[in-house]
């Protein structure tokens, strides 16, 4: 069994993420790095990293998983952050996380994101969002 990340399943990856996250959709320019687990029976999507609202130096990042603990292994993280910072040549990425999703906030901090603020009543349901950011210069997942 192997887990790998690929940008080549764009439509399937976005559809899977949209269904898993129960969101209406992403910006038209959204790109996805789909995370796939391969077995003898074939491949199964187990996660996705979406870049949304891609600008010259910044993009929104969304991480979606099926809940498996091994989805974001070191090889996948290196591939994902290389895709974000090297292939897209971004200076930074920004993530917004629901304020009540402490597990996602802890995960973001462990990955190297920094707490940047709180958007009061910024979520669709009127709850707060936490803003987390990472600069390319701070990313510990890029290969030298």
PDB file of C-alpha atoms in Angstrom:
ATOM      1  CA  UNK A   1       0.000   0.000   0.000  1.00  0.00           C
ATOM      2  CA  UNK A   2       1.291   3.434  -0.990  1.00  0.00           C
ATOM      3  CA  UNK A   3      -0.015   6.939  -0.469  1.00  0.00           C
ATOM      4  CA  UNK A   4       0.949   9.548  -3.045  1.00  0.00           C
ATOM      5  CA  UNK A   5      -0.096  13.027  -4.138  1.00  0.00           C
ATOM      6  CA  UNK A   6      -0.898  13.934  -7.733  1.00  0.00           C
ATOM      7  CA  UNK A   7      -2.248  17.005  -9.549  1.00  0.00           C
ATOM      8  CA  UNK A   8      -3.546  14.779 -12.375  1.00  0.00           C
ATOM      9  CA  UNK A   9      -6.945  13.929 -10.872  1.00  0.00           C
ATOM     10  CA  UNK A  10      -8.197  17.524 -10.857  1.00  0.00           C
ATOM     11  CA  UNK A  11     -11.921  17.000 -11.483  1.00  0.00           C
ATOM     12  CA  UNK A  12     -12.215  13.888  -9.330  1.00  0.00           C
ATOM     13  CA  UNK A  13     -10.182  15.451  -6.525  1.00  0.00           C
ATOM     14  CA  UNK A  14     -12.257  18.648  -6.416  1.00  0.00           C
ATOM     15  CA  UNK A  15     -15.527  16.693  -6.548  1.00  0.00           C
ATOM     16  CA  UNK A  16     -14.352  14.404  -3.723  1.00  0.00           C
ATOM     17  CA  UNK A  17     -13.254  17.387  -1.595  1.00  0.00           C
ATOM     18  CA  UNK A  18     -16.492  19.266  -2.250  1.00  0.00           C
ATOM     19  CA  UNK A  19     -18.573  16.241  -1.196  1.00  0.00           C
ATOM     20  CA  UNK A  20     -16.400  15.432   1.821  1.00  0.00           C
ATOM     21  CA  UNK A  21     -16.347  19.048   3.081  1.00  0.00           C
ATOM     22  CA  UNK A  22     -20.018  19.598   2.151  1.00  0.00           C
ATOM     23  CA  UNK A  23     -19.242  22.886   0.392  1.00  0.00           C
ATOM     24  CA  UNK A  24     -20.874  24.251  -2.747  1.00  0.00           C
ATOM     25  CA  UNK A  25     -17.614  24.653  -4.577  1.00  0.00           C
ATOM     26  CA  UNK A  26     -14.354  26.476  -4.978  1.00  0.00           C
ATOM     27  CA  UNK A  27     -13.260  29.460  -7.066  1.00  0.00           C
ATOM     28  CA  UNK A  28     -13.003  28.808 -10.826  1.00  0.00           C
ATOM     29  CA  UNK A  29      -9.197  28.992 -10.628  1.00  0.00           C
ATOM     30  CA  UNK A  30      -8.961  26.364  -7.863  1.00  0.00           C
ATOM     31  CA  UNK A  31      -6.346  23.669  -8.262  1.00  0.00           C
ATOM     32  CA  UNK A  32      -6.107  20.425  -6.336  1.00  0.00           C
ATOM     33  CA  UNK A  33      -3.390  18.034  -5.261  1.00  0.00           C
ATOM     34  CA  UNK A  34      -5.255  14.754  -4.815  1.00  0.00           C
ATOM     35  CA  UNK A  35      -3.930  12.255  -2.269  1.00  0.00           C
ATOM     36  CA  UNK A  36      -4.455   8.637  -3.295  1.00  0.00           C
ATOM     37  CA  UNK A  37      -3.952   5.347  -1.438  1.00  0.00           C
ATOM     38  CA  UNK A  38      -3.031   2.503  -3.773  1.00  0.00           C
ATOM     39  CA  UNK A  39      -3.784  -1.124  -2.984  1.00  0.00           C
ATOM     40  CA  UNK A  40      -3.894  -4.330  -4.976  1.00  0.00           C
ATOM     41  CA  UNK A  41      -7.475  -3.414  -5.931  1.00  0.00           C
ATOM     42  CA  UNK A  42      -6.502   0.004  -7.316  1.00  0.00           C
ATOM     43  CA  UNK A  43      -6.481   3.569  -6.013  1.00  0.00           C
ATOM     44  CA  UNK A  44      -8.793   5.375  -3.619  1.00  0.00           C
ATOM     45  CA  UNK A  45      -8.873   9.116  -2.925  1.00  0.00           C
ATOM     46  CA  UNK A  46      -8.151   9.682   0.781  1.00  0.00           C
ATOM     47  CA  UNK A  47      -7.352  13.385   0.804  1.00  0.00           C
ATOM     48  CA  UNK A  48      -6.926  16.593  -1.119  1.00  0.00           C
ATOM     49  CA  UNK A  49      -5.163  19.916  -0.784  1.00  0.00           C
ATOM     50  CA  UNK A  50      -6.942  22.690  -2.651  1.00  0.00           C
ATOM     51  CA  UNK A  51      -5.436  26.022  -3.664  1.00  0.00           C
ATOM     52  CA  UNK A  52      -8.233  28.534  -4.094  1.00  0.00           C
ATOM     53  CA  UNK A  53      -8.282  32.237  -4.938  1.00  0.00           C
ATOM     54  CA  UNK A  54      -4.770  31.966  -6.351  1.00  0.00           C
ATOM     55  CA  UNK A  55      -3.060  35.332  -6.627  1.00  0.00           C
ATOM     56  CA  UNK A  56       0.420  36.436  -7.598  1.00  0.00           C
ATOM     57  CA  UNK A  57       1.919  35.777  -4.157  1.00  0.00           C
ATOM     58  CA  UNK A  58      -0.810  34.163  -2.033  1.00  0.00           C
ATOM     59  CA  UNK A  59      -3.551  31.532  -2.218  1.00  0.00           C
ATOM     60  CA  UNK A  60      -6.148  30.109   0.123  1.00  0.00           C
ATOM     61  CA  UNK A  61      -5.335  26.539   1.113  1.00  0.00           C
ATOM     62  CA  UNK A  62      -7.871  23.892   2.154  1.00  0.00           C
ATOM     63  CA  UNK A  63      -6.923  20.441   3.453  1.00  0.00           C
ATOM     64  CA  UNK A  64      -9.467  17.628   3.292  1.00  0.00           C
ATOM     65  CA  UNK A  65      -8.998  14.034   4.420  1.00  0.00           C
ATOM     66  CA  UNK A  66     -11.059  10.917   4.945  1.00  0.00           C
ATOM     67  CA  UNK A  67      -9.878  10.860   8.567  1.00  0.00           C
ATOM     68  CA  UNK A  68      -7.037   8.389   8.041  1.00  0.00           C
ATOM     69  CA  UNK A  69      -4.080   9.265  10.242  1.00  0.00           C
ATOM     70  CA  UNK A  70      -1.440   8.421   7.617  1.00  0.00           C
ATOM     71  CA  UNK A  71      -2.774  10.619   4.781  1.00  0.00           C
ATOM     72  CA  UNK A  72      -0.281  13.460   5.362  1.00  0.00           C
ATOM     73  CA  UNK A  73       2.932  11.463   5.536  1.00  0.00           C
ATOM     74  CA  UNK A  74       6.337  13.102   5.004  1.00  0.00           C
ATOM     75  CA  UNK A  75       6.547  12.264   1.297  1.00  0.00           C
ATOM     76  CA  UNK A  76       3.066  13.669   0.657  1.00  0.00           C
ATOM     77  CA  UNK A  77       3.816  16.822   2.666  1.00  0.00           C
ATOM     78  CA  UNK A  78       7.051  17.426   0.757  1.00  0.00           C
ATOM     79  CA  UNK A  79       5.214  16.969  -2.554  1.00  0.00           C
ATOM     80  CA  UNK A  80       2.320  19.231  -1.527  1.00  0.00           C
ATOM     81  CA  UNK A  81       4.483  22.090  -0.244  1.00  0.00           C
ATOM     82  CA  UNK A  82       6.777  21.850  -3.286  1.00  0.00           C
ATOM     83  CA  UNK A  83       3.657  22.142  -5.475  1.00  0.00           C
ATOM     84  CA  UNK A  84       2.467  25.180  -3.482  1.00  0.00           C
ATOM     85  CA  UNK A  85       5.697  27.134  -3.133  1.00  0.00           C
ATOM     86  CA  UNK A  86       7.946  25.952  -5.975  1.00  0.00           C
ATOM     87  CA  UNK A  87       5.575  25.077  -8.811  1.00  0.00           C
ATOM     88  CA  UNK A  88       3.133  27.927  -8.106  1.00  0.00           C
ATOM     89  CA  UNK A  89       5.907  30.276  -6.988  1.00  0.00           C
ATOM     90  CA  UNK A  90       3.781  31.578  -4.128  1.00  0.00           C
ATOM     91  CA  UNK A  91       5.265  33.632  -1.313  1.00  0.00           C
ATOM     92  CA  UNK A  92       2.639  32.475   1.190  1.00  0.00           C
ATOM     93  CA  UNK A  93      -0.535  30.454   1.726  1.00  0.00           C
ATOM     94  CA  UNK A  94      -3.442  31.320   3.973  1.00  0.00           C
ATOM     95  CA  UNK A  95      -5.868  28.935   5.613  1.00  0.00           C
ATOM     96  CA  UNK A  96      -9.076  29.698   7.448  1.00  0.00           C
ATOM     97  CA  UNK A  97     -10.185  27.122   9.986  1.00  0.00           C
ATOM     98  CA  UNK A  98     -13.445  27.054  11.951  1.00  0.00           C
ATOM     99  CA  UNK A  99     -12.752  28.347  15.455  1.00  0.00           C
ATOM    100  CA  UNK A 100     -14.323  25.241  16.996  1.00  0.00           C
ATOM    101  CA  UNK A 101     -12.093  22.855  14.970  1.00  0.00           C
ATOM    102  CA  UNK A 102      -9.207  22.738  17.425  1.00  0.00           C
ATOM    103  CA  UNK A 103      -7.777  19.532  15.912  1.00  0.00           C
ATOM    104  CA  UNK A 104      -7.331  21.240  12.519  1.00  0.00           C
ATOM    105  CA  UNK A 105      -5.715  24.258  14.182  1.00  0.00           C
ATOM    106  CA  UNK A 106      -3.252  22.004  16.027  1.00  0.00           C
ATOM    107  CA  UNK A 107      -2.477  20.157  12.785  1.00  0.00           C
ATOM    108  CA  UNK A 108      -1.812  23.471  10.999  1.00  0.00           C
ATOM    109  CA  UNK A 109       0.535  24.601  13.780  1.00  0.00           C
ATOM    110  CA  UNK A 110       2.407  21.272  13.631  1.00  0.00           C
ATOM    111  CA  UNK A 111       2.807  21.678   9.868  1.00  0.00           C
ATOM    112  CA  UNK A 112       4.406  25.089  10.415  1.00  0.00           C
ATOM    113  CA  UNK A 113       1.508  27.499   9.999  1.00  0.00           C
ATOM    114  CA  UNK A 114       1.344  30.585  12.218  1.00  0.00           C
ATOM    115  CA  UNK A 115      -1.754  31.981  13.919  1.00  0.00           C
ATOM    116  CA  UNK A 116      -2.538  35.320  12.242  1.00  0.00           C
ATOM    117  CA  UNK A 117      -5.967  36.292  13.517  1.00  0.00           C
ATOM    118  CA  UNK A 118      -9.655  35.657  13.944  1.00  0.00           C
ATOM    119  CA  UNK A 119     -12.462  36.566  11.542  1.00  0.00           C
ATOM    120  CA  UNK A 120     -15.480  37.165  13.735  1.00  0.00           C
ATOM    121  CA  UNK A 121     -18.732  35.795  12.280  1.00  0.00           C
ATOM    122  CA  UNK A 122     -16.830  35.021   9.056  1.00  0.00           C
ATOM    123  CA  UNK A 123     -18.111  31.504   8.427  1.00  0.00           C
ATOM    124  CA  UNK A 124     -21.243  30.700   6.432  1.00  0.00           C
ATOM    125  CA  UNK A 125     -23.064  29.746   9.645  1.00  0.00           C
ATOM    126  CA  UNK A 126     -22.037  32.985  11.395  1.00  0.00           C
ATOM    127  CA  UNK A 127     -19.366  31.398  13.580  1.00  0.00           C
ATOM    128  CA  UNK A 128     -15.759  32.594  13.769  1.00  0.00           C
ATOM    129  CA  UNK A 129     -12.831  31.462  11.621  1.00  0.00           C
ATOM    130  CA  UNK A 130      -9.178  31.340  12.619  1.00  0.00           C
ATOM    131  CA  UNK A 131      -6.655  32.621  10.071  1.00  0.00           C
ATOM    132  CA  UNK A 132      -3.398  30.666   9.745  1.00  0.00           C
ATOM    133  CA  UNK A 133      -0.577  31.476   7.349  1.00  0.00           C
ATOM    134  CA  UNK A 134       2.726  30.069   6.146  1.00  0.00           C
ATOM    135  CA  UNK A 135       5.491  31.840   4.269  1.00  0.00           C
ATOM    136  CA  UNK A 136       7.628  29.915   1.789  1.00  0.00           C
ATOM    137  CA  UNK A 137      10.684  31.076   3.741  1.00  0.00           C
ATOM    138  CA  UNK A 138       9.268  29.400   6.887  1.00  0.00           C
ATOM    139  CA  UNK A 139       8.264  26.115   5.271  1.00  0.00           C
ATOM    140  CA  UNK A 140      10.220  23.204   6.720  1.00  0.00           C
ATOM    141  CA  UNK A 141       8.860  20.767   4.121  1.00  0.00           C
ATOM    142  CA  UNK A 142      10.760  22.113   1.109  1.00  0.00           C
ATOM    143  CA  UNK A 143      13.799  20.183  -0.014  1.00  0.00           C
ATOM    144  CA  UNK A 144      17.028  22.175  -0.105  1.00  0.00           C
TER     145      UNK A 144
END
